[in-house]
Amino acid sequence: MTDPKAINLRFPDPGQRAAIAAAAKAEGVSMQEYILGAAYARATALENRFLDAFRASMARSGDAFAAEAGEVDPTPEQRAAEHEAAREDAAPGRGHAA
């Protein structure tokens, strides 16, 4: 009976198996531990690359929105003119002609 915790380590290429066995022996771990450690390191590296790219994208988006704010937001003078126009429109006696 095999150990239910062990993974099946079949390699179609005997050279690949020998290289992994030698690397595991050099690290002082079992082949299973070596393979799982390598898979974890690879997945973590991929995750870190994704997160770095995501953070860079967020920074570029933030910079773009900050740059656009000056073009979209009205100046204080424009805001004052809009308020004055709204006040004039709301003044009594300023209705539509019938």
Short mmCIF file of N, CA, C and O in Angstrom, two decimals:
data_model
loop_
_atom_site.label_atom_id
_atom_site.label_comp_id
_atom_site.label_asym_id
_atom_site.label_seq_id
_atom_site.Cartn_x
_atom_site.Cartn_y
_atom_site.Cartn_z
N MET A 1 0.84 -1.19 0.00
CA MET A 1 0.00 0.00 0.00
C MET A 1 0.88 1.24 0.00
O MET A 1 1.91 1.30 0.68
N THR A 2 0.48 2.26 -0.74
CA THR A 2 1.28 3.48 -0.83
C THR A 2 0.81 4.49 0.20
O THR A 2 -0.32 4.42 0.68
N ASP A 3 1.68 5.43 0.49
CA ASP A 3 1.35 6.49 1.44
C ASP A 3 0.33 7.42 0.78
O ASP A 3 0.58 7.97 -0.30
N PRO A 4 -0.86 7.63 1.39
CA PRO A 4 -1.89 8.47 0.76
C PRO A 4 -1.48 9.94 0.67
O PRO A 4 -2.05 10.68 -0.10
N LYS A 5 -0.47 10.35 1.42
CA LYS A 5 -0.03 11.75 1.39
C LYS A 5 0.96 12.00 0.25
O LYS A 5 1.20 13.15 -0.11
N ALA A 6 1.57 10.96 -0.25
CA ALA A 6 2.60 11.12 -1.28
C ALA A 6 1.96 11.40 -2.64
O ALA A 6 0.88 10.91 -2.96
N ILE A 7 2.64 12.23 -3.42
CA ILE A 7 2.16 12.47 -4.78
C ILE A 7 2.86 11.49 -5.72
O ILE A 7 3.94 10.98 -5.43
N ASN A 8 2.23 11.22 -6.83
CA ASN A 8 2.78 10.32 -7.81
C ASN A 8 3.83 11.07 -8.62
O ASN A 8 3.51 12.07 -9.26
N LEU A 9 5.05 10.60 -8.57
CA LEU A 9 6.15 11.30 -9.26
C LEU A 9 6.62 10.47 -10.46
O LEU A 9 7.70 9.92 -10.47
N ARG A 10 5.82 10.41 -11.49
CA ARG A 10 6.20 9.72 -12.72
C ARG A 10 6.73 10.76 -13.69
O ARG A 10 6.12 11.81 -13.92
N PHE A 11 7.86 10.45 -14.29
CA PHE A 11 8.47 11.33 -15.27
C PHE A 11 8.72 10.55 -16.55
O PHE A 11 9.43 9.53 -16.53
N PRO A 12 8.17 10.99 -17.67
CA PRO A 12 8.42 10.27 -18.92
C PRO A 12 9.89 10.38 -19.36
O PRO A 12 10.40 9.51 -20.04
N ASP A 13 10.56 11.42 -18.93
CA ASP A 13 11.95 11.64 -19.32
C ASP A 13 12.86 11.27 -18.14
O ASP A 13 12.86 11.97 -17.11
N PRO A 14 13.62 10.19 -18.26
CA PRO A 14 14.50 9.78 -17.16
C PRO A 14 15.54 10.86 -16.81
O PRO A 14 15.93 11.00 -15.65
N GLY A 15 15.95 11.63 -17.77
CA GLY A 15 16.91 12.71 -17.53
C GLY A 15 16.31 13.79 -16.64
O GLY A 15 16.99 14.34 -15.76
N GLN A 16 15.04 14.09 -16.88
CA GLN A 16 14.34 15.10 -16.06
C GLN A 16 14.24 14.60 -14.62
O GLN A 16 14.48 15.35 -13.68
N ARG A 17 13.88 13.34 -14.46
CA ARG A 17 13.78 12.78 -13.12
C ARG A 17 15.12 12.82 -12.40
O ARG A 17 15.20 13.19 -11.22
N ALA A 18 16.16 12.48 -13.10
CA ALA A 18 17.50 12.48 -12.49
C ALA A 18 17.91 13.90 -12.09
O ALA A 18 18.50 14.10 -11.01
N ALA A 19 17.61 14.88 -12.93
CA ALA A 19 17.96 16.27 -12.62
C ALA A 19 17.20 16.77 -11.40
O ALA A 19 17.78 17.43 -10.52
N ILE A 20 15.92 16.42 -11.31
CA ILE A 20 15.11 16.84 -10.16
C ILE A 20 15.59 16.12 -8.91
O ILE A 20 15.69 16.72 -7.83
N ALA A 21 15.89 14.83 -9.03
CA ALA A 21 16.38 14.06 -7.87
C ALA A 21 17.69 14.65 -7.36
O ALA A 21 17.90 14.79 -6.15
N ALA A 22 18.58 15.03 -8.27
CA ALA A 22 19.87 15.61 -7.87
C ALA A 22 19.66 16.97 -7.20
O ALA A 22 20.31 17.28 -6.20
N ALA A 23 18.75 17.78 -7.75
CA ALA A 23 18.49 19.09 -7.17
C ALA A 23 17.87 18.95 -5.77
O ALA A 23 18.23 19.68 -4.84
N ALA A 24 16.95 17.99 -5.63
CA ALA A 24 16.33 17.76 -4.33
C ALA A 24 17.36 17.28 -3.31
O ALA A 24 17.37 17.74 -2.16
N LYS A 25 18.24 16.39 -3.75
CA LYS A 25 19.28 15.88 -2.85
C LYS A 25 20.22 17.01 -2.43
O LYS A 25 20.60 17.11 -1.26
N ALA A 26 20.55 17.90 -3.37
CA ALA A 26 21.43 19.04 -3.05
C ALA A 26 20.76 19.98 -2.05
O ALA A 26 21.45 20.58 -1.21
N GLU A 27 19.44 20.08 -2.10
CA GLU A 27 18.69 20.92 -1.16
C GLU A 27 18.44 20.21 0.16
O GLU A 27 18.00 20.83 1.13
N GLY A 28 18.64 18.91 0.18
CA GLY A 28 18.41 18.14 1.38
C GLY A 28 16.95 17.87 1.68
O GLY A 28 16.56 17.76 2.84
N VAL A 29 16.15 17.79 0.63
CA VAL A 29 14.71 17.53 0.79
C VAL A 29 14.30 16.39 -0.13
O VAL A 29 15.04 16.00 -1.03
N SER A 30 13.09 15.89 0.10
CA SER A 30 12.56 14.84 -0.78
C SER A 30 12.21 15.45 -2.14
O SER A 30 12.06 16.67 -2.27
N MET A 31 12.05 14.58 -3.12
CA MET A 31 11.65 15.07 -4.44
C MET A 31 10.30 15.76 -4.36
O MET A 31 10.08 16.79 -4.99
N GLN A 32 9.39 15.18 -3.57
CA GLN A 32 8.05 15.77 -3.42
C GLN A 32 8.16 17.18 -2.84
O GLN A 32 7.54 18.11 -3.37
N GLU A 33 8.94 17.33 -1.78
CA GLU A 33 9.10 18.66 -1.18
C GLU A 33 9.74 19.63 -2.17
O GLU A 33 9.36 20.79 -2.24
N TYR A 34 10.74 19.14 -2.91
CA TYR A 34 11.42 20.00 -3.88
C TYR A 34 10.46 20.47 -4.96
O TYR A 34 10.41 21.66 -5.29
N ILE A 35 9.66 19.56 -5.50
CA ILE A 35 8.71 19.91 -6.57
C ILE A 35 7.64 20.86 -6.05
O ILE A 35 7.32 21.86 -6.70
N LEU A 36 7.10 20.56 -4.87
CA LEU A 36 6.07 21.45 -4.31
C LEU A 36 6.65 22.83 -3.99
O LEU A 36 6.00 23.85 -4.22
N GLY A 37 7.86 22.86 -3.47
CA GLY A 37 8.51 24.15 -3.18
C GLY A 37 8.74 24.95 -4.45
O GLY A 37 8.51 26.17 -4.48
N ALA A 38 9.16 24.28 -5.50
CA ALA A 38 9.40 24.97 -6.78
C ALA A 38 8.08 25.48 -7.36
O ALA A 38 8.02 26.60 -7.89
N ALA A 39 7.02 24.67 -7.26
CA ALA A 39 5.71 25.10 -7.76
C ALA A 39 5.21 26.31 -6.98
O ALA A 39 4.69 27.26 -7.56
N TYR A 40 5.40 26.27 -5.67
CA TYR A 40 4.97 27.39 -4.83
C TYR A 40 5.76 28.66 -5.17
O TYR A 40 5.19 29.75 -5.31
N ALA A 41 7.07 28.52 -5.33
CA ALA A 41 7.91 29.68 -5.67
C ALA A 41 7.50 30.27 -7.02
O ALA A 41 7.43 31.49 -7.18
N ARG A 42 7.20 29.40 -7.97
CA ARG A 42 6.80 29.87 -9.30
C ARG A 42 5.45 30.60 -9.23
O ARG A 42 5.28 31.66 -9.82
N ALA A 43 4.51 30.02 -8.48
CA ALA A 43 3.19 30.65 -8.36
C ALA A 43 3.30 31.98 -7.62
O ALA A 43 2.65 32.96 -8.00
N THR A 44 4.12 32.04 -6.60
CA THR A 44 4.30 33.28 -5.85
C THR A 44 4.95 34.35 -6.72
O THR A 44 4.55 35.51 -6.68
N ALA A 45 5.93 33.96 -7.51
CA ALA A 45 6.58 34.92 -8.41
C ALA A 45 5.58 35.46 -9.43
O ALA A 45 5.56 36.66 -9.72
N LEU A 46 4.73 34.58 -9.96
CA LEU A 46 3.71 35.01 -10.92
C LEU A 46 2.72 35.96 -10.25
O LEU A 46 2.37 37.00 -10.82
N GLU A 47 2.31 35.63 -9.04
CA GLU A 47 1.39 36.50 -8.31
C GLU A 47 2.02 37.87 -8.07
O GLU A 47 1.37 38.91 -8.26
N ASN A 48 3.29 37.88 -7.69
CA ASN A 48 3.97 39.16 -7.45
C ASN A 48 4.08 39.99 -8.72
O ASN A 48 3.91 41.21 -8.69
N ARG A 49 4.36 39.34 -9.86
CA ARG A 49 4.41 40.07 -11.13
C ARG A 49 3.05 40.67 -11.46
O ARG A 49 2.94 41.81 -11.91
N PHE A 50 1.99 39.90 -11.24
CA PHE A 50 0.64 40.39 -11.49
C PHE A 50 0.34 41.59 -10.59
O PHE A 50 -0.17 42.61 -11.05
N LEU A 51 0.64 41.46 -9.29
CA LEU A 51 0.35 42.56 -8.36
C LEU A 51 1.17 43.80 -8.68
O LEU A 51 0.65 44.92 -8.58
N ASP A 52 2.42 43.63 -9.09
CA ASP A 52 3.24 44.78 -9.47
C ASP A 52 2.64 45.48 -10.69
O ASP A 52 2.56 46.71 -10.74
N ALA A 53 2.21 44.68 -11.68
CA ALA A 53 1.60 45.27 -12.88
C ALA A 53 0.29 45.96 -12.52
O ALA A 53 -0.01 47.04 -13.05
N PHE A 54 -0.49 45.37 -11.62
CA PHE A 54 -1.75 45.98 -11.20
C PHE A 54 -1.49 47.30 -10.49
O PHE A 54 -2.16 48.30 -10.77
N ARG A 55 -0.51 47.33 -9.59
CA ARG A 55 -0.18 48.58 -8.89
C ARG A 55 0.29 49.66 -9.86
O ARG A 55 -0.10 50.82 -9.74
N ALA A 56 1.10 49.27 -10.84
CA ALA A 56 1.56 50.24 -11.84
C ALA A 56 0.38 50.77 -12.65
O ALA A 56 0.31 51.96 -12.95
N SER A 57 -0.54 49.89 -13.00
CA SER A 57 -1.72 50.31 -13.75
C SER A 57 -2.57 51.28 -12.93
O SER A 57 -3.07 52.29 -13.45
N MET A 58 -2.75 50.97 -11.65
CA MET A 58 -3.52 51.86 -10.78
C MET A 58 -2.85 53.22 -10.67
O MET A 58 -3.52 54.26 -10.68
N ALA A 59 -1.53 53.24 -10.57
CA ALA A 59 -0.81 54.51 -10.48
C ALA A 59 -0.99 55.32 -11.76
O ALA A 59 -1.23 56.52 -11.72
N ARG A 60 -0.90 54.63 -12.93
CA ARG A 60 -1.09 55.34 -14.20
C ARG A 60 -2.50 55.89 -14.30
O ARG A 60 -2.71 57.01 -14.74
N SER A 61 -3.49 55.10 -13.87
CA SER A 61 -4.87 55.56 -13.91
C SER A 61 -5.06 56.75 -13.00
O SER A 61 -5.72 57.73 -13.37
N GLY A 62 -4.50 56.68 -11.80
CA GLY A 62 -4.61 57.80 -10.86
C GLY A 62 -3.98 59.05 -11.41
O GLY A 62 -4.54 60.15 -11.32
N ASP A 63 -2.81 58.89 -12.04
CA ASP A 63 -2.13 60.04 -12.64
C ASP A 63 -2.97 60.62 -13.77
O ASP A 63 -3.07 61.83 -13.93
N ALA A 64 -3.58 59.74 -14.57
CA ALA A 64 -4.39 60.22 -15.70
C ALA A 64 -5.61 60.98 -15.19
O ALA A 64 -5.95 62.05 -15.71
N PHE A 65 -6.27 60.47 -14.17
CA PHE A 65 -7.43 61.17 -13.62
C PHE A 65 -7.02 62.49 -12.98
O PHE A 65 -7.73 63.49 -13.10
N ALA A 66 -5.88 62.51 -12.32
CA ALA A 66 -5.41 63.76 -11.70
C ALA A 66 -5.09 64.80 -12.78
O ALA A 66 -5.39 65.98 -12.61
N ALA A 67 -4.50 64.35 -13.90
CA ALA A 67 -4.18 65.28 -14.98
C ALA A 67 -5.44 65.81 -15.64
O ALA A 67 -5.51 66.97 -16.03
N GLU A 68 -6.46 64.97 -15.77
CA GLU A 68 -7.69 65.37 -16.42
C GLU A 68 -8.56 66.26 -15.54
O GLU A 68 -9.39 67.01 -16.04
N ALA A 69 -8.37 66.20 -14.24
CA ALA A 69 -9.24 66.96 -13.33
C ALA A 69 -9.20 68.45 -13.65
O ALA A 69 -10.23 69.13 -13.60
N GLY A 70 -8.05 68.97 -13.99
CA GLY A 70 -7.94 70.39 -14.30
C GLY A 70 -8.70 70.78 -15.55
O GLY A 70 -9.18 71.90 -15.68
N GLU A 71 -8.84 69.83 -16.48
CA GLU A 71 -9.54 70.12 -17.71
C GLU A 71 -11.05 69.96 -17.55
O GLU A 71 -11.82 70.59 -18.26
N VAL A 72 -11.49 69.14 -16.64
CA VAL A 72 -12.90 68.87 -16.46
C VAL A 72 -13.52 69.80 -15.42
O VAL A 72 -14.61 70.31 -15.61
N ASP A 73 -12.82 69.99 -14.33
CA ASP A 73 -13.35 70.85 -13.26
C ASP A 73 -13.36 72.30 -13.71
O ASP A 73 -12.39 72.80 -14.26
N PRO A 74 -14.47 73.01 -13.43
CA PRO A 74 -14.51 74.43 -13.79
C PRO A 74 -13.59 75.25 -12.89
O PRO A 74 -13.34 74.89 -11.74
N THR A 75 -13.11 76.34 -13.43
CA THR A 75 -12.28 77.26 -12.64
C THR A 75 -13.18 77.99 -11.65
O THR A 75 -14.40 78.02 -11.83
N PRO A 76 -12.62 78.59 -10.63
CA PRO A 76 -13.45 79.37 -9.69
C PRO A 76 -14.26 80.45 -10.40
O PRO A 76 -15.41 80.72 -10.04
N GLU A 77 -13.70 81.07 -11.45
CA GLU A 77 -14.43 82.10 -12.20
C GLU A 77 -15.63 81.50 -12.93
O GLU A 77 -16.72 82.08 -12.95
N GLN A 78 -15.42 80.32 -13.54
CA GLN A 78 -16.53 79.66 -14.23
C GLN A 78 -17.62 79.28 -13.23
O GLN A 78 -18.81 79.43 -13.52
N ARG A 79 -17.22 78.77 -12.08
CA ARG A 79 -18.19 78.40 -11.05
C ARG A 79 -18.99 79.61 -10.59
O ARG A 79 -20.21 79.54 -10.44
N ALA A 80 -18.32 80.74 -10.38
CA ALA A 80 -19.01 81.96 -9.95
C ALA A 80 -20.00 82.43 -11.01
O ALA A 80 -21.11 82.84 -10.69
N ALA A 81 -19.60 82.35 -12.29
CA ALA A 81 -20.49 82.75 -13.38
C ALA A 81 -21.71 81.83 -13.44
O ALA A 81 -22.83 82.29 -13.68
N GLU A 82 -21.50 80.52 -13.22
CA GLU A 82 -22.62 79.59 -13.23
C GLU A 82 -23.59 79.88 -12.08
O GLU A 82 -24.81 79.86 -12.26
N HIS A 83 -23.04 80.18 -10.89
CA HIS A 83 -23.90 80.51 -9.75
C HIS A 83 -24.69 81.80 -10.00
O HIS A 83 -25.87 81.89 -9.66
N GLU A 84 -24.03 82.78 -10.60
CA GLU A 84 -24.71 84.06 -10.90
C GLU A 84 -25.83 83.83 -11.90
O GLU A 84 -26.94 84.35 -11.75
N ALA A 85 -25.57 83.03 -12.92
CA ALA A 85 -26.59 82.74 -13.93
C ALA A 85 -27.76 81.99 -13.30
O ALA A 85 -28.93 82.27 -13.59
N ALA A 86 -27.47 81.07 -12.42
CA ALA A 86 -28.53 80.32 -11.75
C ALA A 86 -29.35 81.24 -10.85
O ALA A 86 -30.58 81.12 -10.77
N ARG A 87 -28.69 82.17 -10.19
CA ARG A 87 -29.39 83.13 -9.32
C ARG A 87 -30.31 84.03 -10.14
O ARG A 87 -31.44 84.29 -9.77
N GLU A 88 -29.82 84.47 -11.30
CA GLU A 88 -30.64 85.32 -12.17
C GLU A 88 -31.85 84.56 -12.69
O GLU A 88 -32.93 85.11 -12.79
N ASP A 89 -31.65 83.29 -13.02
CA ASP A 89 -32.77 82.48 -13.52
C ASP A 89 -33.80 82.25 -12.44
O ASP A 89 -34.99 82.12 -12.74
N ALA A 90 -33.38 82.20 -11.19
CA ALA A 90 -34.30 81.92 -10.09
C ALA A 90 -34.97 83.19 -9.56
O ALA A 90 -35.85 83.12 -8.72
N ALA A 91 -34.58 84.37 -10.07
CA ALA A 91 -35.15 85.64 -9.57
C ALA A 91 -36.64 85.71 -9.89
O ALA A 91 -37.08 85.24 -10.94
N PRO A 92 -37.43 86.32 -8.99
CA PRO A 92 -38.87 86.47 -9.24
C PRO A 92 -39.13 87.26 -10.51
O PRO A 92 -38.38 88.17 -10.87
N GLY A 93 -40.18 86.91 -11.22
CA GLY A 93 -40.57 87.61 -12.42
C GLY A 93 -39.84 87.10 -13.66
O GLY A 93 -40.03 87.62 -14.74
N ARG A 94 -39.01 86.11 -13.49
CA ARG A 94 -38.27 85.56 -14.64
C ARG A 94 -38.92 84.23 -15.03
O ARG A 94 -38.46 83.18 -14.69
N GLY A 95 -40.02 84.31 -15.66
CA GLY A 95 -40.73 83.09 -16.09
C GLY A 95 -40.77 83.04 -17.59
O GLY A 95 -40.23 83.89 -18.28
N HIS A 96 -41.43 82.05 -18.08
CA HIS A 96 -41.59 81.91 -19.52
C HIS A 96 -42.75 82.80 -19.98
O HIS A 96 -43.76 82.91 -19.32
N ALA A 97 -42.58 83.38 -21.15
CA ALA A 97 -43.66 84.20 -21.70
C ALA A 97 -44.77 83.27 -22.18
O ALA A 97 -44.51 82.23 -22.77
N ALA A 98 -45.98 83.66 -21.93
CA ALA A 98 -47.11 82.82 -22.32
C ALA A 98 -47.62 83.21 -23.69
O ALA A 98 -47.46 84.22 -24.21
#
